[in-house]
Short mmCIF file of C-alpha atoms in Angstrom, two decimals:
data_model
loop_
_atom_site.label_atom_id
_atom_site.label_comp_id
_atom_site.label_asym_id
_atom_site.label_seq_id
_atom_site.Cartn_x
_atom_site.Cartn_y
_atom_site.Cartn_z
CA UNK U 1 -22.93 82.72 -81.64
CA UNK U 2 -24.60 79.46 -82.16
CA UNK U 3 -21.21 77.69 -81.96
CA UNK U 4 -20.44 79.58 -78.60
CA UNK U 5 -24.30 78.65 -77.38
CA UNK U 6 -23.73 75.04 -78.43
CA UNK U 7 -20.54 74.37 -76.42
CA UNK U 8 -22.25 75.92 -73.83
CA UNK U 9 -24.65 74.00 -73.75
CA UNK U 10 -22.99 70.55 -74.42
CA UNK U 11 -20.75 71.02 -71.38
CA UNK U 12 -23.41 71.82 -69.15
CA UNK U 13 -25.17 68.62 -70.24
CA UNK U 14 -21.57 66.74 -69.97
CA UNK U 15 -21.02 68.01 -66.37
CA UNK U 16 -25.14 68.02 -65.56
CA UNK U 17 -24.38 64.50 -66.07
CA UNK U 18 -21.85 63.51 -63.50
CA UNK U 19 -24.18 64.95 -60.34
CA UNK U 20 -27.55 64.12 -59.30
CA UNK U 21 -31.02 64.81 -61.63
CA UNK U 22 -32.02 67.70 -58.83
CA UNK U 23 -28.67 69.38 -59.34
CA UNK U 24 -28.95 71.83 -61.75
CA UNK U 25 -25.40 72.98 -64.30
CA UNK U 26 -25.35 76.08 -66.84
CA UNK U 27 -21.86 77.25 -68.58
CA UNK U 28 -21.05 80.38 -70.14
CA UNK U 29 -17.77 81.12 -72.41
CA UNK U 30 -15.50 83.51 -70.56
CA UNK U 31 -15.10 85.75 -73.27
CA UNK U 32 -18.81 86.55 -73.48
CA UNK U 33 -18.97 87.17 -69.77
CA UNK U 34 -20.57 91.10 -69.14
CA UNK U 35 -19.33 92.17 -65.61
CA UNK U 36 -22.22 94.73 -65.90
CA UNK U 37 -24.68 91.67 -66.04
CA UNK U 38 -23.68 90.91 -62.44
CA UNK U 39 -25.69 91.94 -59.10
CA UNK U 40 -24.09 95.06 -57.39
CA UNK U 41 -22.70 93.34 -54.93
CA UNK U 42 -20.70 90.58 -57.13
CA UNK U 43 -19.28 93.83 -59.19
CA UNK U 44 -18.09 95.00 -55.83
CA UNK U 45 -16.42 91.85 -55.26
CA UNK U 46 -13.84 91.97 -57.84
CA UNK U 47 -13.74 96.39 -58.45
CA UNK U 48 -10.20 96.18 -58.50
CA UNK U 49 -9.00 92.87 -60.22
CA UNK U 50 -7.71 92.80 -63.40
CA UNK U 51 -9.99 92.08 -66.39
CA UNK U 52 -9.45 88.52 -67.00
CA UNK U 53 -10.00 87.63 -63.57
CA UNK U 54 -13.13 89.65 -63.82
CA UNK U 55 -14.01 88.04 -66.91
CA UNK U 56 -13.85 84.75 -64.90
CA UNK U 57 -15.76 85.80 -62.34
CA UNK U 58 -18.31 87.20 -64.10
CA UNK U 59 -18.50 84.02 -66.04
CA UNK U 60 -19.18 81.90 -63.19
CA UNK U 61 -21.78 84.03 -61.51
CA UNK U 62 -23.61 84.56 -64.83
CA UNK U 63 -23.71 80.39 -64.95
CA UNK U 64 -24.89 80.27 -61.82
CA UNK U 65 -27.27 82.50 -61.70
CA UNK U 66 -28.71 80.48 -65.00
CA UNK U 67 -28.12 77.27 -62.77
CA UNK U 68 -30.45 79.16 -60.09
CA UNK U 69 -33.10 80.05 -63.09
CA UNK U 70 -33.45 76.20 -63.95
CA UNK U 71 -33.98 75.04 -60.54
CA UNK U 72 -37.07 77.15 -61.35
CA UNK U 73 -35.94 80.01 -58.93
CA UNK U 74 -35.01 84.19 -59.24
CA UNK U 75 -31.47 84.37 -59.81
CA UNK U 76 -29.50 85.92 -56.87
CA UNK U 77 -26.62 87.30 -56.32
CA UNK U 78 -23.46 85.02 -55.27
CA UNK U 79 -21.15 87.46 -53.48
CA UNK U 80 -17.76 86.43 -52.35
CA UNK U 81 -16.49 85.96 -48.80
CA UNK U 82 -13.16 87.13 -47.58
CA UNK U 83 -11.57 84.19 -47.82
CA UNK U 84 -12.62 84.24 -51.41
CA UNK U 85 -15.42 81.52 -51.37
CA UNK U 86 -18.80 81.80 -53.11
CA UNK U 87 -21.67 82.98 -50.41
CA UNK U 88 -24.56 80.97 -51.95
CA UNK U 89 -28.07 81.97 -51.44
CA UNK U 90 -30.22 80.46 -48.40
CA UNK U 91 -31.40 77.57 -49.19
CA UNK U 92 -28.82 76.68 -52.09
CA UNK U 93 -25.23 74.97 -52.00
CA UNK U 94 -23.20 75.11 -55.12
CA UNK U 95 -19.98 74.97 -56.74
CA UNK U 96 -18.04 77.19 -59.46
CA UNK U 97 -15.45 76.64 -61.64
CA UNK U 98 -13.47 77.54 -64.63
CA UNK U 99 -11.01 76.38 -67.16
CA UNK U 100 -10.19 76.44 -71.09
CA UNK U 101 -12.07 79.32 -71.91
CA UNK U 102 -15.04 78.35 -70.08
CA UNK U 103 -16.79 78.33 -66.83
CA UNK U 104 -19.65 76.14 -65.30
CA UNK U 105 -21.58 76.46 -62.23
CA UNK U 106 -23.42 73.71 -60.04
CA UNK U 107 -26.58 74.78 -57.77
CA UNK U 108 -28.44 72.13 -55.64
CA UNK U 109 -30.95 72.94 -53.07
CA UNK U 110 -29.92 72.49 -48.91
CA UNK U 111 -32.64 70.33 -48.46
CA UNK U 112 -31.17 67.69 -50.43
CA UNK U 113 -27.60 68.38 -50.28
CA UNK U 114 -25.52 70.15 -47.94
CA UNK U 115 -22.53 70.74 -50.05
CA UNK U 116 -21.55 70.19 -53.84
CA UNK U 117 -17.88 70.01 -55.46
CA UNK U 118 -17.05 71.14 -59.17
CA UNK U 119 -13.67 71.25 -60.84
CA UNK U 120 -12.75 71.32 -64.66
CA UNK U 121 -9.40 71.14 -65.99
CA UNK U 122 -7.76 71.14 -69.16
CA UNK U 123 -7.20 67.61 -70.39
CA UNK U 124 -3.24 67.33 -70.03
CA UNK U 125 -0.44 65.50 -68.52
CA UNK U 126 -0.17 66.70 -64.56
CA UNK U 127 3.26 68.34 -64.66
CA UNK U 128 6.00 66.03 -63.30
CA UNK U 129 7.37 68.96 -61.08
CA UNK U 130 3.71 68.97 -58.78
CA UNK U 131 3.32 64.98 -58.83
CA UNK U 132 4.71 64.49 -55.75
CA UNK U 133 2.77 67.17 -53.80
CA UNK U 134 -0.39 66.21 -55.74
CA UNK U 135 -0.50 62.54 -55.20
CA UNK U 136 -0.20 60.20 -52.25
CA UNK U 137 2.50 57.11 -52.30
CA UNK U 138 -0.21 54.98 -52.56
CA UNK U 139 -2.15 56.93 -55.79
CA UNK U 140 1.71 57.41 -57.50
CA UNK U 141 2.31 53.25 -57.14
CA UNK U 142 -1.61 52.51 -58.99
CA UNK U 143 -0.36 55.06 -61.57
CA UNK U 144 2.59 53.86 -62.01
CA UNK U 145 2.69 50.86 -64.42
CA UNK U 146 -0.25 52.71 -66.64
CA UNK U 147 0.38 54.69 -70.29
CA UNK U 148 -1.74 57.16 -69.26
CA UNK U 149 -0.53 57.98 -65.88
CA UNK U 150 -0.12 61.76 -66.35
CA UNK U 151 -3.47 62.41 -67.81
CA UNK U 152 -4.88 60.04 -64.73
CA UNK U 153 -2.65 62.24 -62.51
CA UNK U 154 -4.41 65.24 -63.60
CA UNK U 155 -7.62 63.40 -63.30
CA UNK U 156 -6.97 62.76 -59.37
CA UNK U 157 -5.79 66.62 -59.07
CA UNK U 158 -9.30 67.86 -60.66
CA UNK U 159 -10.94 65.47 -58.17
CA UNK U 160 -9.24 66.61 -55.04
CA UNK U 161 -10.11 70.38 -56.53
CA UNK U 162 -13.69 69.28 -55.96
CA UNK U 163 -13.53 67.53 -53.27
CA UNK U 164 -11.85 70.38 -51.57
CA UNK U 165 -14.43 72.66 -52.63
CA UNK U 166 -17.57 70.41 -51.52
CA UNK U 167 -15.40 69.83 -48.14
CA UNK U 168 -14.70 73.92 -47.41
CA UNK U 169 -18.30 74.90 -46.46
CA UNK U 170 -18.82 72.30 -43.92
CA UNK U 171 -15.59 72.30 -42.31
CA UNK U 172 -13.91 75.65 -42.88
CA UNK U 173 -10.79 74.21 -42.77
CA UNK U 174 -7.86 74.97 -45.30
CA UNK U 175 -6.30 71.60 -46.04
CA UNK U 176 -3.79 69.87 -48.71
CA UNK U 177 -3.75 67.51 -51.30
CA UNK U 178 -2.47 64.79 -48.60
CA UNK U 179 -5.98 65.16 -46.97
CA UNK U 180 -7.63 62.78 -49.40
CA UNK U 181 -6.44 59.46 -50.95
CA UNK U 182 -8.38 58.89 -53.98
CA UNK U 183 -9.38 55.65 -55.96
CA UNK U 184 -10.31 55.38 -59.59
CA UNK U 185 -12.98 53.82 -62.05
CA UNK U 186 -11.59 54.88 -65.23
CA UNK U 187 -13.86 52.63 -66.98
CA UNK U 188 -17.13 53.79 -65.01
CA UNK U 189 -16.14 57.32 -64.53
CA UNK U 190 -16.48 56.95 -60.61
CA UNK U 191 -14.09 57.83 -57.72
CA UNK U 192 -13.76 57.32 -54.26
CA UNK U 193 -11.99 59.96 -52.02
CA UNK U 194 -11.04 58.81 -48.25
CA UNK U 195 -9.92 61.82 -45.47
CA UNK U 196 -6.68 60.50 -44.18
CA UNK U 197 -6.95 62.71 -41.58
CA UNK U 198 -10.06 64.26 -39.01
CA UNK U 199 -11.61 66.78 -40.54
CA UNK U 200 -14.86 67.94 -38.48
CA UNK U 201 -17.59 66.54 -39.52
CA UNK U 202 -15.74 64.22 -41.24
CA UNK U 203 -13.34 61.54 -39.66
CA UNK U 204 -10.79 59.69 -41.38
CA UNK U 205 -11.25 57.09 -43.45
CA UNK U 206 -14.62 58.41 -44.14
CA UNK U 207 -15.45 58.36 -48.15
CA UNK U 208 -16.68 60.70 -50.66
CA UNK U 209 -18.03 59.42 -54.20
CA UNK U 210 -18.35 61.33 -57.26
CA UNK U 211 -17.98 60.98 -60.84
CA UNK U 212 -15.49 62.28 -63.50
CA UNK U 213 -15.48 62.69 -67.29
CA UNK U 214 -13.00 64.15 -70.23
CA UNK U 215 -14.89 65.95 -72.49
CA UNK U 216 -13.47 68.26 -75.58
CA UNK U 217 -10.18 68.55 -74.14
CA UNK U 218 -11.35 69.37 -70.66
CA UNK U 219 -11.45 67.08 -67.24
CA UNK U 220 -14.73 67.53 -65.55
CA UNK U 221 -14.94 66.48 -61.76
CA UNK U 222 -17.84 66.23 -59.69
CA UNK U 223 -19.35 65.42 -56.02
CA UNK U 224 -22.44 65.85 -54.07
CA UNK U 225 -22.67 65.33 -50.12
CA UNK U 226 -26.31 64.89 -49.20
CA UNK U 227 -28.00 67.06 -47.03
#
């Protein structure tokens, strides 16, 4: 148990370092998540799901509860909308992700942040068969001469997933990987993504910035959109 707790704490610290200091982050091993510990509205959301999906959902929601408490708040339920997006308690915004046997949640106050985006991926090469789906020509051209192109392609995938999670509560639009062009600074662990289309309230060529890291075999991507 001590090793699991250390892994959770270390992961939460690694993700927390990618967000502004007033954003709270918590992590939980999926294998230890108990569905019975969820609020009733959360339990009902996954009542018909298979056991693995229930545990993934529970780990993410329980991490979200911990993150709320770390902000000095009483934990409240994070229900699930019809489109499966999290419904954050009034006055809060957040993001949840899971991969590699762990789940994590980032939570912030809406008076500071309009939306948060968090994504966790296993630190492996992006499968070649989806590279052209995920990456724009300019991104592929930037990667082409690099020895670690496959891994950095996965980083860009993760960043686009985090951006999608952050933009959706604000735009309510289902948009694809082609909607953003990502520029990486691997040395600094920073990225900028520019919209390739109008997506109100965002406009074409508007940029969003965030940070990424590799930690314990995982890729971590994070951004916070100011309120």
